Amino acid sequence: MSNDCNHQMPKRTPPSENTRRMGKLRRALMLVHLLSETDEGLTLDEIAHHLGVNRRTAERLRDTLRSEFDIEERLDDRSKRFFIKESLRRVYVKPLVSEVAALQLEATALSQAGAQHAPQIESLLGKIKSSFNDRERRRVAPDLEALARLQRSRVMAGPLNDFTTDILTTIQSAILAGCCVEFDYSSESTQISQWRRVIPMGLLYGQTTYLIGCFPSKNNQPLDEPVFYRLDRMSNASLSKRLGCAPEDWNLDEWLARSFGIWREEDYLVILRVSAEARDRARKWRFHPAQHLIDDGTELVVSFRTGGLQELADHIFTWRGQIRIEAPEELRKTMRERLEKALLSI
């Protein structure tokens, strides 16, 4: 007998689990494109033919995709035809319920805090909600209501600001137009308004929103140090005929980092020593964008350069003695004054 008769064919290796999964993924992606590119729609039999599967598998694939895509159907000669109505681009950029709920949460918190840009966030939220079609609205409404009912942003104590959105819109228009902005301004110490014309160098949002502006230079001299202007103390804001925009090398983040808060002053090398019991908490705390941390095994040393010692002292006060000031002496003095004022209120 020939040896060829005893030769056995090699056994076929069954496809791995990963291979099977990739096959399912490819079929699912193919079906997405088929349903989005057809004008008349496809029947289950046509889907099965295109994918090379049986009718039951085609039906399962269609049902799986329905959780992510809006698959429409129409009746044609007693056969149901399926298609994806919107373009694929809309499917992939459509916001999630959690994203809409997060934006709604932020809009509510900003409105309660009196933030000047709250109306713009609320307007954006309205536009996003109106972009949903009727079917999408019915689908997301229950989940959105559930998330909105049990989510809140903490509204901190702060000033109630009287403002108009026209002022914010005017400043933003000045930034885009590359011109100065003019307005009347009342300082905290006086109620008398003074006219100002400044180059808009930035906007700082929060419970109190500030315009960061500096006076236009004269005779091509360097610009003066920018100044904070509270929007709720501004009135009669308008675009100026004088051109003025922030220089190309202006870095708003770097400028803001030179002060712990709003008040501007000479910056100091600040060295703080955090006690052992608060060391872990301080590691997860940002005192300053450019802070440097050193753990000596017992305590944590935090160092950075900044101005705004009064606001820094107010913050250190909230640590209830768990932070010791090593430098500068000016901060020690400011802290002592802060503590003396606190004792007077008892």
GROMACS .gro file of C-alpha atoms in nm:
model
  346
    1MET     CA    1   0.000   0.000   0.000
    2SER     CA    2   0.129   0.338  -0.090
    3ASN     CA    3   0.252   0.558   0.190
    4ASP     CA    4   0.033   0.829   0.044
    5CYS     CA    5  -0.269   0.641   0.171
    6ASN     CA    6  -0.146   0.674   0.528
    7HIS     CA    7  -0.082   1.044   0.493
    8GLN     CA    8  -0.326   1.239   0.713
    9MET     CA    9  -0.451   1.584   0.625
   10PRO     CA   10  -0.344   1.848   0.882
   11LYS     CA   11  -0.614   1.940   1.129
   12ARG     CA   12  -0.768   2.283   1.086
   13THR     CA   13  -0.715   2.505   1.388
   14PRO     CA   14  -1.049   2.646   1.507
   15PRO     CA   15  -1.068   3.024   1.499
   16SER     CA   16  -0.968   3.191   1.823
   17GLU     CA   17  -1.209   3.390   2.036
   18ASN     CA   18  -1.034   3.711   1.930
   19THR     CA   19  -1.076   3.620   1.562
   20ARG     CA   20  -1.447   3.554   1.613
   21ARG     CA   21  -1.488   3.888   1.786
   22MET     CA   22  -1.312   4.071   1.504
   23GLY     CA   23  -1.541   3.900   1.256
   24LYS     CA   24  -1.847   4.023   1.447
   25LEU     CA   25  -1.702   4.372   1.467
   26ARG     CA   26  -1.635   4.385   1.093
   27ARG     CA   27  -1.988   4.269   1.016
   28ALA     CA   28  -2.132   4.531   1.252
   29LEU     CA   29  -1.928   4.810   1.091
   30MET     CA   30  -2.025   4.687   0.745
   31LEU     CA   31  -2.391   4.692   0.843
   32VAL     CA   32  -2.362   5.048   0.975
   33HIS     CA   33  -2.228   5.163   0.639
   34LEU     CA   34  -2.486   4.962   0.444
   35LEU     CA   35  -2.779   5.110   0.638
   36SER     CA   36  -2.642   5.466   0.620
   37GLU     CA   37  -2.565   5.458   0.246
   38THR     CA   38  -2.892   5.309   0.122
   39ASP     CA   39  -3.174   5.537   0.005
   40GLU     CA   40  -3.449   5.276  -0.010
   41GLY     CA   41  -3.346   5.068   0.291
   42LEU     CA   42  -3.255   4.700   0.314
   43THR     CA   43  -3.466   4.401   0.412
   44LEU     CA   44  -3.334   4.141   0.656
   45ASP     CA   45  -3.279   3.900   0.366
   46GLU     CA   46  -3.076   4.163   0.179
   47ILE     CA   47  -2.872   4.238   0.491
   48ALA     CA   48  -2.802   3.865   0.537
   49HIS     CA   49  -2.693   3.837   0.171
   50HIS     CA   50  -2.454   4.135   0.191
   51LEU     CA   51  -2.297   4.013   0.515
   52GLY     CA   52  -2.287   3.645   0.418
   53VAL     CA   53  -2.485   3.535   0.724
   54ASN     CA   54  -2.825   3.381   0.788
   55ARG     CA   55  -3.140   3.584   0.850
   56ARG     CA   56  -3.135   3.525   1.227
   57THR     CA   57  -2.777   3.660   1.258
   58ALA     CA   58  -2.872   3.964   1.048
   59GLU     CA   59  -3.165   4.029   1.283
   60ARG     CA   60  -2.943   4.010   1.592
   61LEU     CA   61  -2.690   4.250   1.438
   62ARG     CA   62  -2.967   4.498   1.357
   63ASP     CA   63  -3.100   4.483   1.714
   64THR     CA   64  -2.751   4.535   1.858
   65LEU     CA   65  -2.694   4.847   1.650
   66ARG     CA   66  -3.028   4.996   1.755
   67SER     CA   67  -2.883   5.082   2.098
   68GLU     CA   68  -2.631   5.319   1.935
   69PHE     CA   69  -2.791   5.423   1.605
   70ASP     CA   70  -3.138   5.545   1.513
   71ILE     CA   71  -3.240   5.271   1.271
   72GLU     CA   72  -3.560   5.367   1.089
   73GLU     CA   73  -3.788   5.124   0.908
   74ARG     CA   74  -4.046   5.151   0.629
   75LEU     CA   75  -4.296   4.900   0.491
   76ASP     CA   76  -4.248   4.816   0.122
   77ASP     CA   77  -4.454   4.540  -0.046
   78ARG     CA   78  -4.514   4.370   0.289
   79SER     CA   79  -4.140   4.371   0.364
   80LYS     CA   80  -3.975   4.593   0.619
   81ARG     CA   81  -3.678   4.792   0.497
   82PHE     CA   82  -3.424   4.932   0.743
   83PHE     CA   83  -3.194   5.233   0.713
   84ILE     CA   84  -3.006   5.492   0.921
   85LYS     CA   85  -3.174   5.823   0.853
   86GLU     CA   86  -2.901   6.065   0.961
   87SER     CA   87  -2.548   6.079   0.827
   88LEU     CA   88  -2.278   5.889   1.012
   89ARG     CA   89  -2.118   6.217   1.115
   90ARG     CA   90  -2.426   6.317   1.313
   91VAL     CA   91  -2.436   5.978   1.485
   92TYR     CA   92  -2.078   6.011   1.606
   93VAL     CA   93  -2.103   6.376   1.724
   94LYS     CA   94  -2.444   6.345   1.888
   95PRO     CA   95  -2.404   6.435   2.259
   96LEU     CA   96  -2.455   6.172   2.526
   97VAL     CA   97  -2.722   6.213   2.793
   98SER     CA   98  -2.449   6.242   3.059
   99GLU     CA   99  -2.284   6.523   2.861
  100VAL     CA  100  -2.608   6.719   2.829
  101ALA     CA  101  -2.679   6.666   3.200
  102ALA     CA  102  -2.329   6.793   3.290
  103LEU     CA  103  -2.380   7.106   3.080
  104GLN     CA  104  -2.723   7.162   3.235
  105LEU     CA  105  -2.570   7.123   3.582
  106GLU     CA  106  -2.303   7.381   3.503
  107ALA     CA  107  -2.554   7.624   3.353
  108THR     CA  108  -2.775   7.606   3.663
  109ALA     CA  109  -2.483   7.656   3.902
  110LEU     CA  110  -2.348   7.953   3.705
  111SER     CA  111  -2.691   8.112   3.695
  112GLN     CA  112  -2.738   8.070   4.071
  113ALA     CA  113  -2.392   8.216   4.134
  114GLY     CA  114  -2.468   8.515   3.913
  115ALA     CA  115  -2.184   8.444   3.670
  116GLN     CA  116  -2.179   8.687   3.379
  117HIS     CA  117  -2.137   8.415   3.116
  118ALA     CA  118  -2.425   8.201   3.252
  119PRO     CA  119  -2.670   8.320   2.981
  120GLN     CA  120  -2.428   8.207   2.710
  121ILE     CA  121  -2.400   7.859   2.863
  122GLU     CA  122  -2.780   7.841   2.897
  123SER     CA  123  -2.819   7.946   2.534
  124LEU     CA  124  -2.575   7.673   2.423
  125LEU     CA  125  -2.766   7.417   2.629
  126GLY     CA  126  -3.092   7.519   2.461
  127LYS     CA  127  -2.939   7.485   2.115
  128ILE     CA  128  -2.804   7.138   2.192
  129LYS     CA  129  -3.141   7.022   2.324
  130SER     CA  130  -3.323   7.164   2.021
  131SER     CA  131  -3.087   6.973   1.788
  132PHE     CA  132  -3.247   6.645   1.896
  133ASN     CA  133  -3.526   6.515   1.678
  134ASP     CA  134  -3.855   6.395   1.831
  135ARG     CA  135  -3.740   6.037   1.862
  136GLU     CA  136  -3.414   6.136   2.029
  137ARG     CA  137  -3.597   6.365   2.273
  138ARG     CA  138  -3.829   6.085   2.380
  139ARG     CA  139  -3.532   5.854   2.428
  140VAL     CA  140  -3.312   6.089   2.633
  141ALA     CA  141  -3.583   6.269   2.835
  142PRO     CA  142  -3.621   6.006   3.114
  143ASP     CA  143  -3.244   5.966   3.165
  144LEU     CA  144  -3.183   6.341   3.152
  145GLU     CA  145  -3.456   6.403   3.409
  146ALA     CA  146  -3.312   6.138   3.641
  147LEU     CA  147  -2.959   6.281   3.625
  148ALA     CA  148  -3.078   6.641   3.657
  149ARG     CA  149  -3.285   6.559   3.965
  150LEU     CA  150  -2.994   6.411   4.161
  151GLN     CA  151  -2.694   6.621   4.052
  152ARG     CA  152  -2.591   6.961   4.187
  153SER     CA  153  -2.291   7.191   4.170
  154ARG     CA  154  -2.196   7.349   4.497
  155VAL     CA  155  -2.261   7.725   4.495
  156MET     CA  156  -2.009   7.896   4.722
  157ALA     CA  157  -2.077   8.208   4.926
  158GLY     CA  158  -1.992   8.521   4.731
  159PRO     CA  159  -2.119   8.852   4.598
  160LEU     CA  160  -2.450   8.880   4.416
  161ASN     CA  161  -2.352   9.064   4.102
  162ASP     CA  162  -2.579   9.296   3.910
  163PHE     CA  163  -2.477   9.268   3.545
  164THR     CA  164  -2.599   9.277   3.189
  165THR     CA  165  -2.491   9.038   2.919
  166ASP     CA  166  -2.441   9.334   2.684
  167ILE     CA  167  -2.120   9.428   2.867
  168LEU     CA  168  -1.971   9.082   2.828
  169THR     CA  169  -2.076   9.069   2.461
  170THR     CA  170  -1.916   9.408   2.399
  171ILE     CA  171  -1.584   9.298   2.550
  172GLN     CA  172  -1.583   8.976   2.350
  173SER     CA  173  -1.659   9.174   2.035
  174ALA     CA  174  -1.367   9.406   2.110
  175ILE     CA  175  -1.132   9.106   2.148
  176LEU     CA  176  -1.246   8.969   1.811
  177ALA     CA  177  -1.226   9.309   1.640
  178GLY     CA  178  -0.882   9.391   1.781
  179CYS     CA  179  -0.990   9.723   1.928
  180CYS     CA  180  -1.008   9.887   2.269
  181VAL     CA  181  -1.320   9.886   2.483
  182GLU     CA  182  -1.457  10.200   2.652
  183PHE     CA  183  -1.674  10.211   2.965
  184ASP     CA  184  -1.758  10.399   3.284
  185TYR     CA  185  -1.618  10.238   3.598
  186SER     CA  186  -1.705  10.275   3.966
  187SER     CA  187  -1.440  10.157   4.212
  188GLU     CA  188  -1.515  10.000   4.549
  189SER     CA  189  -1.405  10.310   4.740
  190THR     CA  190  -1.615  10.558   4.544
  191GLN     CA  191  -1.948  10.562   4.367
  192ILE     CA  192  -1.830  10.822   4.115
  193SER     CA  193  -1.789  10.668   3.769
  194GLN     CA  194  -1.475  10.737   3.571
  195TRP     CA  195  -1.435  10.687   3.198
  196ARG     CA  196  -1.187  10.422   3.088
  197ARG     CA  197  -1.045  10.307   2.754
  198VAL     CA  198  -0.840   9.987   2.776
  199ILE     CA  199  -0.701   9.710   2.563
  200PRO     CA  200  -0.885   9.386   2.650
  201MET     CA  201  -0.610   9.148   2.764
  202GLY     CA  202  -0.843   8.874   2.890
  203LEU     CA  203  -1.158   8.773   3.076
  204LEU     CA  204  -1.151   8.589   3.408
  205TYR     CA  205  -1.476   8.408   3.490
  206GLY     CA  206  -1.610   8.312   3.830
  207GLN     CA  207  -1.873   8.430   4.075
  208THR     CA  208  -1.725   8.770   3.995
  209THR     CA  209  -1.613   8.816   3.635
  210TYR     CA  210  -1.321   9.046   3.558
  211LEU     CA  211  -1.193   9.220   3.249
  212ILE     CA  212  -0.814   9.228   3.244
  213GLY     CA  213  -0.719   9.544   3.060
  214CYS     CA  214  -0.437   9.792   3.023
  215PHE     CA  215  -0.421  10.146   2.892
  216PRO     CA  216  -0.305  10.188   2.530
  217SER     CA  217   0.061  10.285   2.504
  218LYS     CA  218   0.172  10.632   2.398
  219ASN     CA  219   0.449  10.692   2.147
  220ASN     CA  220   0.513  10.318   2.107
  221GLN     CA  221   0.610  10.282   2.474
  222PRO     CA  222   0.573   9.940   2.645
  223LEU     CA  223   0.226   9.866   2.781
  224ASP     CA  224   0.155   9.931   3.148
  225GLU     CA  225   0.079   9.648   3.389
  226PRO     CA  226  -0.275   9.516   3.324
  227VAL     CA  227  -0.550   9.591   3.577
  228PHE     CA  228  -0.860   9.396   3.689
  229TYR     CA  229  -1.201   9.554   3.624
  230ARG     CA  230  -1.516   9.398   3.768
  231LEU     CA  231  -1.788   9.370   3.506
  232ASP     CA  232  -2.063   9.443   3.759
  233ARG     CA  233  -1.905   9.787   3.822
  234MET     CA  234  -1.892   9.876   3.453
  235SER     CA  235  -2.156  10.066   3.257
  236ASN     CA  236  -2.200  10.219   2.911
  237ALA     CA  237  -1.954   9.975   2.755
  238SER     CA  238  -1.884  10.025   2.384
  239LEU     CA  239  -1.630   9.942   2.115
  240SER     CA  240  -1.361  10.205   2.073
  241LYS     CA  241  -1.247  10.345   1.742
  242ARG     CA  242  -0.890  10.302   1.863
  243LEU     CA  243  -0.724   9.974   1.771
  244GLY     CA  244  -0.574   9.769   2.050
  245CYS     CA  245  -0.518   9.398   2.108
  246ALA     CA  246  -0.307   9.178   2.331
  247PRO     CA  247   0.052   9.131   2.202
  248GLU     CA  248   0.140   8.800   2.036
  249ASP     CA  249   0.375   8.710   2.323
  250TRP     CA  250   0.111   8.782   2.590
  251ASN     CA  251   0.047   8.473   2.804
  252LEU     CA  252  -0.263   8.511   3.020
  253ASP     CA  253  -0.196   8.196   3.225
  254GLU     CA  254   0.157   8.302   3.317
  255TRP     CA  255   0.039   8.648   3.416
  256LEU     CA  256  -0.240   8.511   3.635
  257ALA     CA  257   0.003   8.270   3.804
  258ARG     CA  258   0.205   8.563   3.939
  259SER     CA  259  -0.065   8.629   4.197
  260PHE     CA  260  -0.244   8.394   4.435
  261GLY     CA  261  -0.573   8.574   4.374
  262ILE     CA  262  -0.693   8.897   4.218
  263TRP     CA  263  -0.480   9.155   4.397
  264ARG     CA  264  -0.153   9.235   4.224
  265GLU     CA  265   0.169   9.312   4.409
  266GLU     CA  266   0.537   9.221   4.411
  267ASP     CA  267   0.581   8.846   4.400
  268TYR     CA  268   0.761   8.660   4.680
  269LEU     CA  269   0.913   8.318   4.726
  270VAL     CA  270   0.656   8.146   4.944
  271ILE     CA  271   0.761   7.843   5.153
  272LEU     CA  272   0.493   7.658   5.348
  273ARG     CA  273   0.545   7.356   5.574
  274VAL     CA  274   0.247   7.121   5.602
  275SER     CA  275   0.213   6.914   5.919
  276ALA     CA  276   0.229   6.533   5.910
  277GLU     CA  277  -0.145   6.485   5.966
  278ALA     CA  278  -0.229   6.707   5.665
  279ARG     CA  279   0.054   6.587   5.440
  280ASP     CA  280  -0.155   6.342   5.235
  281ARG     CA  281  -0.429   6.600   5.183
  282ALA     CA  282  -0.177   6.865   5.072
  283ARG     CA  283  -0.025   6.630   4.814
  284LYS     CA  284  -0.362   6.627   4.639
  285TRP     CA  285  -0.407   7.004   4.673
  286ARG     CA  286  -0.302   7.271   4.423
  287PHE     CA  287  -0.180   7.580   4.600
  288HIS     CA  288  -0.029   7.730   4.285
  289PRO     CA  289   0.017   7.619   3.920
  290ALA     CA  290   0.397   7.633   3.957
  291GLN     CA  291   0.425   7.479   4.305
  292HIS     CA  292   0.715   7.257   4.406
  293LEU     CA  293   0.670   6.980   4.667
  294ILE     CA  294   0.939   6.824   4.889
  295ASP     CA  295   0.857   6.544   5.134
  296ASP     CA  296   1.115   6.527   5.414
  297GLY     CA  297   0.964   6.209   5.553
  298THR     CA  298   0.766   6.384   5.824
  299GLU     CA  299   0.623   6.700   5.675
  300LEU     CA  300   0.556   6.835   5.326
  301VAL     CA  301   0.725   7.154   5.208
  302VAL     CA  302   0.538   7.354   4.943
  303SER     CA  303   0.714   7.639   4.761
  304PHE     CA  304   0.617   7.876   4.478
  305ARG     CA  305   0.648   8.240   4.375
  306THR     CA  306   0.340   8.459   4.392
  307GLY     CA  307   0.191   8.788   4.501
  308GLY     CA  308  -0.149   8.846   4.662
  309LEU     CA  309  -0.037   8.776   5.019
  310GLN     CA  310  -0.368   8.882   5.174
  311GLU     CA  311  -0.563   8.625   4.973
  312LEU     CA  312  -0.296   8.363   5.040
  313ALA     CA  313  -0.320   8.431   5.416
  314ASP     CA  314  -0.698   8.395   5.397
  315HIS     CA  315  -0.653   8.055   5.236
  316ILE     CA  316  -0.390   7.935   5.485
  317PHE     CA  317  -0.631   8.033   5.764
  318THR     CA  318  -0.872   7.763   5.641
  319TRP     CA  319  -0.610   7.491   5.711
  320ARG     CA  320  -0.662   7.543   6.086
  321GLY     CA  321  -0.300   7.553   6.192
  322GLN     CA  322  -0.187   7.259   5.978
  323ILE     CA  323   0.035   7.486   5.767
  324ARG     CA  324   0.332   7.681   5.904
  325ILE     CA  325   0.472   7.979   5.710
  326GLU     CA  326   0.849   7.961   5.668
  327ALA     CA  327   0.881   8.248   5.420
  328PRO     CA  328   0.845   8.530   5.343
  329GLU     CA  329   0.831   8.744   5.654
  330GLU     CA  330   0.576   8.967   5.478
  331LEU     CA  331   0.335   8.673   5.464
  332ARG     CA  332   0.390   8.603   5.835
  333LYS     CA  333   0.300   8.964   5.912
  334THR     CA  334  -0.009   8.949   5.691
  335MET     CA  335  -0.118   8.628   5.862
  336ARG     CA  336  -0.078   8.778   6.209
  337GLU     CA  337  -0.297   9.071   6.104
  338ARG     CA  338  -0.552   8.824   5.965
  339LEU     CA  339  -0.562   8.635   6.296
  340GLU     CA  340  -0.596   8.955   6.499
  341LYS     CA  341  -0.897   9.059   6.290
  342ALA     CA  342  -1.050   8.713   6.335
  343LEU     CA  343  -1.016   8.742   6.714
  344LEU     CA  344  -1.199   9.075   6.710
  345SER     CA  345  -1.504   8.906   6.558
  346ILE     CA  346  -1.542   8.663   6.852
   0.00000   0.00000   0.00000
